[in-house]
Short mmCIF file of C-alpha atoms and ligand atoms in Angstrom, two decimals:
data_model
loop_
_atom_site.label_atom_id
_atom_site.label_comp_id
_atom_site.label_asym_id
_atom_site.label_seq_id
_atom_site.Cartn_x
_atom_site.Cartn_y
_atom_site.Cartn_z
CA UNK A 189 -43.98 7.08 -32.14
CA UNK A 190 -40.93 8.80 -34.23
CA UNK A 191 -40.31 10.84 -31.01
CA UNK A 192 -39.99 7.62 -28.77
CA UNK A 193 -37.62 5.98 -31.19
CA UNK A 194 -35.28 8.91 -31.20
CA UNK A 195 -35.06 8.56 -27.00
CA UNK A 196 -34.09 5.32 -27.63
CA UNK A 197 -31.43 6.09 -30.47
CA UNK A 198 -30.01 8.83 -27.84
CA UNK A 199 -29.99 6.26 -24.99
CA UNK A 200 -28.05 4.22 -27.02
CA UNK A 201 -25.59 7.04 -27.65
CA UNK A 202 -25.06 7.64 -24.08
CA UNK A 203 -24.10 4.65 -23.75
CA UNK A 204 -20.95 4.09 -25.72
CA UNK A 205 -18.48 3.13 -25.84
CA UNK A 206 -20.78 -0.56 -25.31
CA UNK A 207 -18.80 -2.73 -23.21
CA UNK A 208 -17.76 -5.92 -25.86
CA UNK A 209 -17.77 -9.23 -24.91
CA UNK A 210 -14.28 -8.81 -24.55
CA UNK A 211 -13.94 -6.28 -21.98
CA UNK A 212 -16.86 -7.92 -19.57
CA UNK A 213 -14.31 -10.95 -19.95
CA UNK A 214 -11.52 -9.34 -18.62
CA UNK A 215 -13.39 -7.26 -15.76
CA UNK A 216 -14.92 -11.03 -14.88
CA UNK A 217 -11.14 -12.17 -14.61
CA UNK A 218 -9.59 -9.33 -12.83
CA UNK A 219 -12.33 -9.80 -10.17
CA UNK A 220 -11.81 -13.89 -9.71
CA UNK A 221 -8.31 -13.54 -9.56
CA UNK A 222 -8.69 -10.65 -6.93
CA UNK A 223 -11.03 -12.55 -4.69
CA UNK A 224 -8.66 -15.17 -5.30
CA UNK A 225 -5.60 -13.28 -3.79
CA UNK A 226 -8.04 -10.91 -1.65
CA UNK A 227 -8.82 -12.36 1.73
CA UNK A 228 -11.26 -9.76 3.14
CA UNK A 229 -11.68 -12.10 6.66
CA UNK A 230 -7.62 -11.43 7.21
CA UNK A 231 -7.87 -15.16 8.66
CA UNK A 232 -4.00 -15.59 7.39
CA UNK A 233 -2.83 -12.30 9.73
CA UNK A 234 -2.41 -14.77 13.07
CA UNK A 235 0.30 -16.18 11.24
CA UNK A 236 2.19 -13.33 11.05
CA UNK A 237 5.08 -12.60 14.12
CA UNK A 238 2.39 -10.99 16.41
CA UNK A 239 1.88 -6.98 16.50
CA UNK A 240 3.79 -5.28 19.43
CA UNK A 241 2.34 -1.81 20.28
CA UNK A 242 4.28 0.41 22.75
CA UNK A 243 2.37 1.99 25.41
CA UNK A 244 -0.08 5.19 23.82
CA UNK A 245 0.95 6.78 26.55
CA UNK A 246 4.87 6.02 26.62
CA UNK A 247 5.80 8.87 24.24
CA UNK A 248 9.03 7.00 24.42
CA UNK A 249 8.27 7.73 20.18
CA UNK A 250 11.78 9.41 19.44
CA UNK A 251 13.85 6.32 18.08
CA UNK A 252 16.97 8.69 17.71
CA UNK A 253 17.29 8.32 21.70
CA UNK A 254 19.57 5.66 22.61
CA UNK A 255 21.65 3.80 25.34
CA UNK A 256 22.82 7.12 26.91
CA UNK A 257 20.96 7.09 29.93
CA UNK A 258 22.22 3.65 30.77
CA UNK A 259 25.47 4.26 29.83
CA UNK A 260 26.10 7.33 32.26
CA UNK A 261 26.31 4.75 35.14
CA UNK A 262 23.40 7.56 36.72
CA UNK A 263 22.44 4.67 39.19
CA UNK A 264 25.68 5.06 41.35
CA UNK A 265 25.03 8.68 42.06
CA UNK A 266 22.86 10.46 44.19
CA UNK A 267 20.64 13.47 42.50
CA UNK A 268 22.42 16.42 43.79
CA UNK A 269 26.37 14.73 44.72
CA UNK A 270 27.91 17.42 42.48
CA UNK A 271 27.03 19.98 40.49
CA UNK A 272 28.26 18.17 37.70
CA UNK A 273 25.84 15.24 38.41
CA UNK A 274 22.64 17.61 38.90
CA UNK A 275 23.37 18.96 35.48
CA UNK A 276 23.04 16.02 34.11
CA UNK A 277 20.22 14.96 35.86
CA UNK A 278 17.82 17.26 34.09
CA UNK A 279 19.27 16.15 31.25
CA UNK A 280 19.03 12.30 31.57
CA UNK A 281 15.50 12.85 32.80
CA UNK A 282 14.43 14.18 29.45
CA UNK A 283 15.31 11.04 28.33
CA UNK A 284 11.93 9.88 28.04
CA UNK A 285 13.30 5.60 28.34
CA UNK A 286 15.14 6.49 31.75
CA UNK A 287 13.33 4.61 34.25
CA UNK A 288 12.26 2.02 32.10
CA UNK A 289 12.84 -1.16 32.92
CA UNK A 290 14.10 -3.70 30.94
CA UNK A 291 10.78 -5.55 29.78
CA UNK A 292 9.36 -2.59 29.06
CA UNK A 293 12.23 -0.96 27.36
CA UNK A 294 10.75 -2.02 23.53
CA UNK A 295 12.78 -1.68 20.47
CA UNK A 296 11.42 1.33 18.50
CA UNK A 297 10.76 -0.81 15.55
CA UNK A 298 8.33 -3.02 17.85
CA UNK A 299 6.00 -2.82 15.42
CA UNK A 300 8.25 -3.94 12.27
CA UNK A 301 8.00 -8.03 12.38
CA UNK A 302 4.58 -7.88 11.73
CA UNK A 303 4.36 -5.47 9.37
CA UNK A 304 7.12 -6.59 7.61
CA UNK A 305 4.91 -10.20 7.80
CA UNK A 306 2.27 -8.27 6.65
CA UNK A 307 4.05 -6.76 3.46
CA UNK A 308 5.58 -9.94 2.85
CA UNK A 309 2.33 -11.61 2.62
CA UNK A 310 0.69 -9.04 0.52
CA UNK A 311 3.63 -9.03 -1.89
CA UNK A 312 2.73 -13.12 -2.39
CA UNK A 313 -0.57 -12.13 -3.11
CA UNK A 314 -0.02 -9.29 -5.70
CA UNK A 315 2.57 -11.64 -7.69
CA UNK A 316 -0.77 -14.35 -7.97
CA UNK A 317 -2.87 -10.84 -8.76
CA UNK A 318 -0.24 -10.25 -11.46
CA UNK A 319 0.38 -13.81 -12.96
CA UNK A 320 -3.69 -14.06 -13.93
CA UNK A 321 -4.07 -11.22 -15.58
CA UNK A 322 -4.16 -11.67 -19.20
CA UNK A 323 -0.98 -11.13 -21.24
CA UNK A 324 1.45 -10.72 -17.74
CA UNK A 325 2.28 -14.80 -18.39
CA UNK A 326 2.98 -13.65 -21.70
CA UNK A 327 5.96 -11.06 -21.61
CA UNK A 328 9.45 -12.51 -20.84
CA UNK A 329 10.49 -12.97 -17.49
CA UNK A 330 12.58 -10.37 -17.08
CA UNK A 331 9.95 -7.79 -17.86
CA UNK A 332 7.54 -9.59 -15.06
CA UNK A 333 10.18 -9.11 -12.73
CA UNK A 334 10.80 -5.39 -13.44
CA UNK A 335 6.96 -4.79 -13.67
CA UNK A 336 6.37 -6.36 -10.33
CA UNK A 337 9.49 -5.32 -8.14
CA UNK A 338 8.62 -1.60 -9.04
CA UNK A 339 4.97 -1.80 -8.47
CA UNK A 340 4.23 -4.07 -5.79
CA UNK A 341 4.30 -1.65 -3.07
CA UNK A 342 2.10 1.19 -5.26
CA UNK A 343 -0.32 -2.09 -5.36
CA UNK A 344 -0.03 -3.21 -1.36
CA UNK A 345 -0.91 0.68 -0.79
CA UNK A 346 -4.28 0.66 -3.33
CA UNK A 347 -5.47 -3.03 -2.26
CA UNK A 348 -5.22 -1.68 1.28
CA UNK A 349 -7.98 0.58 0.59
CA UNK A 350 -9.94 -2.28 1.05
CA UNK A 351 -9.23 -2.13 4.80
CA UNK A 352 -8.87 1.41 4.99
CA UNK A 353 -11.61 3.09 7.25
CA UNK A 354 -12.04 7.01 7.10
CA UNK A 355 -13.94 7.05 9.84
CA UNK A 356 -10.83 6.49 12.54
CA UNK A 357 -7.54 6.90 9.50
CA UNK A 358 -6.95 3.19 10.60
CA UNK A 359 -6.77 -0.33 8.55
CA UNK A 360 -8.88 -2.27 9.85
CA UNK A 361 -8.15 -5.83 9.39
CA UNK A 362 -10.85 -7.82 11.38
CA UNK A 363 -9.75 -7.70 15.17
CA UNK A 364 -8.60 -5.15 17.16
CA UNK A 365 -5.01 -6.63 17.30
CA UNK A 366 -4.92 -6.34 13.36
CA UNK A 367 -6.28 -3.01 12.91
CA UNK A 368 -3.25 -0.27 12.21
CA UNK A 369 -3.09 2.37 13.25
CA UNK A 370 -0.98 5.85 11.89
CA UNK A 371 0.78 5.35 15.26
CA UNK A 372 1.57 1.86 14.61
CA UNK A 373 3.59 2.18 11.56
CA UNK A 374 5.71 4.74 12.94
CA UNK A 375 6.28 2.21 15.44
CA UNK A 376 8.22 0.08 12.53
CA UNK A 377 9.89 3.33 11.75
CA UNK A 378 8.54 4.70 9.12
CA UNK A 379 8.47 8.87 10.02
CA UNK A 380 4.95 10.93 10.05
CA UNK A 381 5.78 13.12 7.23
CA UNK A 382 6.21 10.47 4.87
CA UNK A 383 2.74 8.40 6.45
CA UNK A 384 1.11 11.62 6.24
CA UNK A 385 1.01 11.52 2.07
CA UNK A 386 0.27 7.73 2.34
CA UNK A 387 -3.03 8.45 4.77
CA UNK A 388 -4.13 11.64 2.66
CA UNK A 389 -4.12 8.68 -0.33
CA UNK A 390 -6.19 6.18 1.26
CA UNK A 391 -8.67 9.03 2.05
CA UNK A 392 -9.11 10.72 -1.15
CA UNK A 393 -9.06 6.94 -2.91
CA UNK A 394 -12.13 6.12 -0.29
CA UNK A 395 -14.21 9.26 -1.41
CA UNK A 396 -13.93 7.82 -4.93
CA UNK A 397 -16.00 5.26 -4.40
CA UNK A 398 -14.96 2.62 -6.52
CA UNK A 399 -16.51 -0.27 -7.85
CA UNK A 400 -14.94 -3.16 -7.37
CA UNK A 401 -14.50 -3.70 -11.52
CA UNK A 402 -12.61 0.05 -10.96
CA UNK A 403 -10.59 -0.87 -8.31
CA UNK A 404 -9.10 -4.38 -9.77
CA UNK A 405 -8.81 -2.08 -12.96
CA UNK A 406 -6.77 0.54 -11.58
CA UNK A 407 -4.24 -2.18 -9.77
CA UNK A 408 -4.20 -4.08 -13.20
CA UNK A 409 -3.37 -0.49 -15.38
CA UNK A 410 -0.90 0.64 -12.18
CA UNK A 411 1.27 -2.77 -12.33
CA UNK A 412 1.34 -2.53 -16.60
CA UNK A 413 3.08 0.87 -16.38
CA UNK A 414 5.20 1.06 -19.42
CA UNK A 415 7.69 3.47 -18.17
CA UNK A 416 9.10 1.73 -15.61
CA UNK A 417 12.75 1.67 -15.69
CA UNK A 418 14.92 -0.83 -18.33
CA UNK A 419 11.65 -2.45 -19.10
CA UNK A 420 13.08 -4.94 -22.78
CA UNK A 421 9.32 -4.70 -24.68
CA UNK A 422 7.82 -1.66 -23.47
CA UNK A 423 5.54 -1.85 -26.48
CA UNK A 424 3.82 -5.09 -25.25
CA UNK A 425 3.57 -3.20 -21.76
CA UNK A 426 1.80 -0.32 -23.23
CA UNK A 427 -0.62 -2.40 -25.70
CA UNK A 428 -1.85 -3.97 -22.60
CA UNK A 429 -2.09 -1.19 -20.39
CA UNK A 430 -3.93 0.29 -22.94
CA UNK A 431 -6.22 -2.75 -23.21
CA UNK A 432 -7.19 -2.33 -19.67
CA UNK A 433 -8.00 1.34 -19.82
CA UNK A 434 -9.96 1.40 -22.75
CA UNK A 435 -11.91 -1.53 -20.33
CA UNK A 436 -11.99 1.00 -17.40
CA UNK A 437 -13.63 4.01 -19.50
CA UNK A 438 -16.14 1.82 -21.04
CA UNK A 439 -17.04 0.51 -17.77
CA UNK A 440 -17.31 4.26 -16.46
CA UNK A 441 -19.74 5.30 -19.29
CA UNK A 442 -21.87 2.38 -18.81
CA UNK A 443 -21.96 1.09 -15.36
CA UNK A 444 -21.28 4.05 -13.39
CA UNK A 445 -24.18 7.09 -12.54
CA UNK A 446 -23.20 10.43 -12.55
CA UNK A 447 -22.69 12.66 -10.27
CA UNK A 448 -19.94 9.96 -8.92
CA UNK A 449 -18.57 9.02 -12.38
CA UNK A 450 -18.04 12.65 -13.48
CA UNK A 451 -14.41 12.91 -14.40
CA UNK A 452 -13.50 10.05 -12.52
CA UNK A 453 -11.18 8.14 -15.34
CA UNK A 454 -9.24 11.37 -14.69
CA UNK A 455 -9.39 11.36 -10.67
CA UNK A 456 -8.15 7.85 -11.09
CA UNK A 457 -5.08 8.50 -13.12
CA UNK A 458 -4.33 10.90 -10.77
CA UNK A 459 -4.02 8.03 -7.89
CA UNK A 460 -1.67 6.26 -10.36
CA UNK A 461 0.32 9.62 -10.40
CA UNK A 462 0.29 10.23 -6.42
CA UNK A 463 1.35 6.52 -6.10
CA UNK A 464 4.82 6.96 -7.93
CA UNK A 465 5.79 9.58 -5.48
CA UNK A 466 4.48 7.62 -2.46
CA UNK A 467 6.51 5.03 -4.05
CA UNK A 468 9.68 7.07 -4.55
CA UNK A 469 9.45 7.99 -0.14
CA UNK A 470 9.56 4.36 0.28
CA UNK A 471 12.23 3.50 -1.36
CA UNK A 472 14.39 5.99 0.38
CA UNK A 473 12.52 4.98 3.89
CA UNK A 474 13.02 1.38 3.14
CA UNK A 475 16.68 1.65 2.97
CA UNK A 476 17.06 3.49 5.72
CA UNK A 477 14.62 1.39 7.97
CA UNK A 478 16.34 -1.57 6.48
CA UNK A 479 19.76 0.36 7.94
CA UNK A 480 18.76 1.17 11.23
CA UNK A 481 16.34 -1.91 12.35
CA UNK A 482 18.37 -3.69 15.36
CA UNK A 483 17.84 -6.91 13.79
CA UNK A 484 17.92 -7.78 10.42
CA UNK A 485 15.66 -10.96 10.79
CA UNK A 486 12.82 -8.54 11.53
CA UNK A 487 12.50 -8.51 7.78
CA UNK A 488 12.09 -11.34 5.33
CA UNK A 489 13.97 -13.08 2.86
CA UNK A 490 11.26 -12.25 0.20
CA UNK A 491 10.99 -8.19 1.40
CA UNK A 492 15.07 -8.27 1.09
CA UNK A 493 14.54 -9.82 -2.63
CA UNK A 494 11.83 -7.18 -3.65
CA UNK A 495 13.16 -4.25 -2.10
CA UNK A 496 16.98 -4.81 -1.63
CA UNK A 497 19.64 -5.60 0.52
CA UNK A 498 21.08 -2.61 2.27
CA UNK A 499 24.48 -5.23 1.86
CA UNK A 500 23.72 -5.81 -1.50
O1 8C0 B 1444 9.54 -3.68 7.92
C1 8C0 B 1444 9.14 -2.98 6.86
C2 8C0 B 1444 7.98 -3.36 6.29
C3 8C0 B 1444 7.59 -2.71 5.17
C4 8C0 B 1444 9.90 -1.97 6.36
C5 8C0 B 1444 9.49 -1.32 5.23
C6 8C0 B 1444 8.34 -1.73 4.65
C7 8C0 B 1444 7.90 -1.10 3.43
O2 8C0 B 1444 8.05 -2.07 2.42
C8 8C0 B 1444 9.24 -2.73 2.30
C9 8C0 B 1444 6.46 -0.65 3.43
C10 8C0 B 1444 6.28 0.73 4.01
C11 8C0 B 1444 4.81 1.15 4.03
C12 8C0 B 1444 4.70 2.57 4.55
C13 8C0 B 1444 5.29 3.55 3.57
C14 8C0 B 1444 5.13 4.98 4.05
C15 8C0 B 1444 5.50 5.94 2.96
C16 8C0 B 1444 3.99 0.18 4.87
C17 8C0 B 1444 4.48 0.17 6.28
C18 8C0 B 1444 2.48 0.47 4.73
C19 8C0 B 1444 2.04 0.35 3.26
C20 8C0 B 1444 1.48 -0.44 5.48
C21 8C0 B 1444 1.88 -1.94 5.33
C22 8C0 B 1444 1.27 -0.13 6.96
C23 8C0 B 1444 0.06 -0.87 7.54
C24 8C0 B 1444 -1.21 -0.68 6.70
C25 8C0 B 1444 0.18 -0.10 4.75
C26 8C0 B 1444 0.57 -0.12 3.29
C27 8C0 B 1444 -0.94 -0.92 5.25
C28 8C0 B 1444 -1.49 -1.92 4.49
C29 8C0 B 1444 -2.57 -2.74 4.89
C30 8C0 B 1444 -2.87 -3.98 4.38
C31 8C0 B 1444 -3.94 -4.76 5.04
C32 8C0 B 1444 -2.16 -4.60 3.22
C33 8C0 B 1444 -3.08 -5.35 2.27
O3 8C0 B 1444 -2.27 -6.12 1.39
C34 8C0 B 1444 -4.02 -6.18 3.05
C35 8C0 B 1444 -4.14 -7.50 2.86
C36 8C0 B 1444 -4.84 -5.46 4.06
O4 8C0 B 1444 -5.65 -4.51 3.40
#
């Protein structure tokens, strides 16, 4: 009798921090607003400027090749007229475009309208993500600007785990047309190295098995980041960052079952952590993508707001 009470007493132990009323509140918003800006059937992604994959086996893939081949005039000589003209045969053939003909001559950012559609999109949904959670409404609009515009893409990369499948390093976004591919964003010109980091995340995020009170959590605590640059009440920031973590360790100790929970708050700020230098890559891809793309209409208005002008 005594001995049974004291398993209880130690069961109870175990189990605090006790999640208040509070705290099952917030998780309860965090996950409404999510489903509300979380479209896991991806029926919005037809409206997007369709994908435009090269050929897998055109390893046309080196953007840094231009017009040169057409520019030689090589059609109006035979192989072979001159020495001069054999030289540069060799050399025009290693061109991998020469031969191609015009239709399928792609731009090397074939693969940017969409994705910048896609980004675009997401960015929408993250600002409704932000705007619902509780105390964002609250701080002054300059502050929901800064908090946004310098997390937004750290966000777009963690809600994509939700697509993310290990089992092929691909984002699978209901049909085959919509499911990307490593090779498909450096088709809107983003370089391997710098997708490499970005792929490594999604993988070691996936292995942490998240619940889906976690993973709203963790996009709630990443976009309330009190050090983010010439932020007016970083104070307010921090109190509700704070707010949310608290939520996210109490929900550790009581919801999730070891092994999987066992240092996982700590795994988890370490994904905050690898997202600021993911974040930092972008920004120096973005302006030069921005730079180089053919045509600036392949982004959009909103992705120019967020992310800059490379005129402005
Ligand atoms: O045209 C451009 C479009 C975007 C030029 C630059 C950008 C960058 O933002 C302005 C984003 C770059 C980023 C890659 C950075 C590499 C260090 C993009 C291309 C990545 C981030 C995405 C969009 C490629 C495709 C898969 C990646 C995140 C993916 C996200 C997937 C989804 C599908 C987004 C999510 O919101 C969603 C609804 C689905 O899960």
């Amino acid at each position: 009798m005594i001995m049974k009470r004291k398993m209880e007493d130690s069961c109870k132990e175990k189990c605090r921090p006790q999640m208040s009323e509070e705290q099952e509140q917030l998780i309860a918003t965090l996950i409404e607003a999510h489903h509300k800006t979380y479209d896991s059937s991806y029926s919005d992604f037809g409206q997007f400027r369709p994908p435009v994959r090269k050929d897998e086996f055109d390893s046309s893939d080196d953007c840094s090749m231009p017009e040169a081949p057409t520019d030689c005039s090589f059609g109006s000589s035979t192989p072979g007229e001159s020495s001069m003209n054999s030289g540069n045969l060799g050399l025009l053939a290693s061109f991998e475009n020469f031969g191609q003909s015009a239709s399928n001559m792609t731009s090397p950012f074939s693969m940017l309208p969409h994705l910048s559609d896609l980004v675009s999109y997401s960015i929408q949904k993250v600002i409704g993500f932000a705007k619902s959670i509780p105390g964002f409404r609250e701080l002054n609009t300059e502050d929901q600007i800064v908090l946004l515009k310098s997390s937004v893409i750290e966000i777009i990369m963690l809600r994509s785990n939700e697509s993310f499948s290990s089992e092929d390093n691909s984002w699978v976004c209901g049909s085959e047309e919509f499911k990307y591919s490593i090779s498909d964003v450096t088709q809107a010109g983003h370089n391997m190295e710098l997708l490499e980091p970005l792929v490594k995340f999604q993988i070691g995020l996936k292995k942490l098995n998240l619940h889906e009170a976690e993973h709203v959590l963790l996009m709630a605590i990443c976009i309330f980041s009190p050090d983010r640059p010439s932020l007016l009440e970083r104070e307010r920031v921090e109190a509700i960052q704070e707010r949310l973590s608290e939520t996210l360790r109490a929900y550790i100790v009581c919801n999730h079952p070891p092994p999987s929970s066992h240092l996982l708050y700590p795994k988890m700020v370490q994904k905050l952590a690898d997202l600021r230098s993911l974040n930092e890559e972008h920004s120096k891809q973005y302006l030069e993508i921005s730079r180089e793309a053919g045509d600036p209409s392949d982004l959009t208005p909103l992705l120019l707001e967020v992310f800059g002008s490379p005129l402005s």
